Structure formats: structure tokens, C-alpha cells
Coordinates of C-alpha atoms in Angstrom, one line a residue:
X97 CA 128.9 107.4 60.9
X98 CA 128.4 110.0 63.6
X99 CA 125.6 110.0 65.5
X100 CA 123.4 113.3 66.4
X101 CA 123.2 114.6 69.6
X102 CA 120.6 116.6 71.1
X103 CA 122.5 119.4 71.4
X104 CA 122.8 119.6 67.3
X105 CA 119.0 120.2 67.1
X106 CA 117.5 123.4 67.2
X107 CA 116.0 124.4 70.9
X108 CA 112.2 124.5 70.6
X109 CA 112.4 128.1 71.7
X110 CA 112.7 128.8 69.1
X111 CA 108.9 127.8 67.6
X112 CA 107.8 130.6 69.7
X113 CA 109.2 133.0 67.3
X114 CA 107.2 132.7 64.8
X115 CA 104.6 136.4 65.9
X116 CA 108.1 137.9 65.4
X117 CA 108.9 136.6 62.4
X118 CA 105.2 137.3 60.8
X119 CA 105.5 141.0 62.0
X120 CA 108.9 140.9 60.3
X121 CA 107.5 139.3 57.3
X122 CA 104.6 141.7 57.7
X123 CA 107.2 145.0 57.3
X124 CA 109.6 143.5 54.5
X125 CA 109.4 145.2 51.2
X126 CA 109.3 141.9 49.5
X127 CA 106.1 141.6 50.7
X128 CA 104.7 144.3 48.7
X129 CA 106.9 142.6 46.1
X130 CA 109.7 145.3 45.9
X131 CA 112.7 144.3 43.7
X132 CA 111.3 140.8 42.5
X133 CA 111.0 139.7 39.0
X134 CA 108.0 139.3 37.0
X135 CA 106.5 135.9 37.6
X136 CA 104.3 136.8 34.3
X137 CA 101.0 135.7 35.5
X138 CA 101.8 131.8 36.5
X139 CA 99.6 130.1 38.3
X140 CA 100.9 128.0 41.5
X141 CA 99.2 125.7 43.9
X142 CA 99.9 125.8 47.8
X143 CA 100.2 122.8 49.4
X144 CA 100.1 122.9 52.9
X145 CA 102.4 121.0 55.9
X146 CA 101.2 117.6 57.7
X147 CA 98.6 118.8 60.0
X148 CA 98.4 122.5 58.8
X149 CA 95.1 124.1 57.2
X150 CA 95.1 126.3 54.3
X151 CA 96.1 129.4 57.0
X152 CA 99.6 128.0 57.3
X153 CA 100.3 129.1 53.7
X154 CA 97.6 132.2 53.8
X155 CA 100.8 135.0 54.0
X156 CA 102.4 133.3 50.9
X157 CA 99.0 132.5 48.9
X158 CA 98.1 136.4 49.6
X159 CA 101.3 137.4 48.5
X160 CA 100.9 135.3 45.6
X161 CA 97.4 136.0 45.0
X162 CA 97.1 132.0 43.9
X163 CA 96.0 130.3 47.0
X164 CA 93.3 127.9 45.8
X165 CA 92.6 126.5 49.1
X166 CA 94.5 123.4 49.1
X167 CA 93.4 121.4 52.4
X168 CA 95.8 118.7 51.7
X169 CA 93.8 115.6 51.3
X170 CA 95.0 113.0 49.4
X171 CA 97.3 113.3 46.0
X172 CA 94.2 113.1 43.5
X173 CA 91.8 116.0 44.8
X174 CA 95.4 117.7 44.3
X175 CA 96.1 116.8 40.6
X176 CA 91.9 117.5 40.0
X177 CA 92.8 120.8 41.5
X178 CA 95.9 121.2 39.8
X179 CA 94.3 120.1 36.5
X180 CA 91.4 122.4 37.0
X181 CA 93.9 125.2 37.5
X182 CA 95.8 125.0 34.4
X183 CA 92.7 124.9 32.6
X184 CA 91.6 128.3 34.0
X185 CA 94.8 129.6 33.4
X186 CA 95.6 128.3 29.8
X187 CA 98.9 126.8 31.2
X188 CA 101.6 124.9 33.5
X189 CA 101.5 125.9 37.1
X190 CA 104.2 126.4 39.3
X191 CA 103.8 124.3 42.1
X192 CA 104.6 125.4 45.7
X193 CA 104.8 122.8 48.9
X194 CA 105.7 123.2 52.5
X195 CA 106.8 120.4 54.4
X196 CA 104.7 117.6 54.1
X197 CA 103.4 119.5 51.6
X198 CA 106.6 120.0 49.5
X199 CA 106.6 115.9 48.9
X200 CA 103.4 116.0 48.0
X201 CA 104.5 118.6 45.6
X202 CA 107.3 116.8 44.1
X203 CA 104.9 113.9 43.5
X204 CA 102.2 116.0 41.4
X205 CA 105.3 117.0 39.7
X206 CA 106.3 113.3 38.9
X207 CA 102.9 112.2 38.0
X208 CA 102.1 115.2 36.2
X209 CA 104.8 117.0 34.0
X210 CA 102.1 117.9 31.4
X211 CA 100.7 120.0 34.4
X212 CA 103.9 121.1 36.3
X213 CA 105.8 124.0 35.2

């Protein structure tokens, strides 16, 4: 097996792009949601990154209209949330994770699939 060298990894100039890529974000039709299908009203929780707030994910929860604050705690303030949510909407949520966030995601999936859509 080959090993990686440190040339393979991305340089970490590039984490100072992100202003550019928000303004991009901020100017892409797709934000306004141009050209997307219908995601006929499901509801979705945000899960946010290892040691990012509820602002990491505030672009995508506005665009979504679905943030409900998620601050990431532990996996069963999650599923109460999650449960919660699919009793205010009347059914399975689409669930939406970013980094650490995405296996905590995949977990409430596992645990849940009455809950998970």
C-alpha cells in the first residue's frame, strides 16, 4: 500500500477561500432555488461539524428554511429533536449532516428508520 505524501493533501490556502466561495454561493441562482425540484414540504434536520455552531450550516438551513438549531450535543437531544420534528410535520425527515455531523447523521438514521426519510 502506498503511502500519502504531503504533497497529495490539499494546501491550507485554500481554507481562506471560503468569503469567496460564500459571495459565490451568495450570487448562484440555486440559491434562490432556480431549476431544483420540489422537495414537497420535507422536513430535514441540520447537524452541524465537530466544533462548529449552528452558523456553520445557517446558509443551508436558510436556504432550506428547516434549520432547527441543532448545536450538536450528544445523539439523544438529536433523536428528541428529530422526533419532535416529525411530529410537527406529520412525517419522516430528511436528515442533513456535515462532517462530524454527517456521522452523526448516519447514526439517527440507524437508530431511527421510523424517523428517517
Amino acid at each position: 500500500m502506498k503511502a500519502l505524501s504531503v504533497s497529495s493533501r490539499p494546501p491550507l490556502w485554500r481554507e481562506a477561500r471560503v468569503g469567496l466561495e460564500a459571495a459565490a454561493l451568495i450570487r448562484d441562482p440555486i440559491l434562490r432555488g432556480e431549476g431544483l425540484r420540489d422537495g414537497r414540504g420535507r422536513p430535514a434536520l441540520l447537524i452541524p461539524g465537530f466544533m462548529a455552531g449552528d452558523g456553520s450550516l445557517a446558509p443551508m438551513g436558510n436556504w432550506l428554511r428547516a434549520n432547527v438549531g441543532c448545536a450538536g450535543d450528544g445523539h439523544e437531544r438529536l433523536e428528541q429533536r428529530l422526533e419532535r420534528l416529525v411530529a410537527e410535520q406529520g412525517q419522516r425527515a430528511v436528515v442533513i449532516g456535515q462532517s462530524r455531523g454527517g456521522s452523526m447523521a448516519k447514526v439517527l438514521a440507524v437508530r431511527r428508520p421510523d424517523l428517517v426519510c
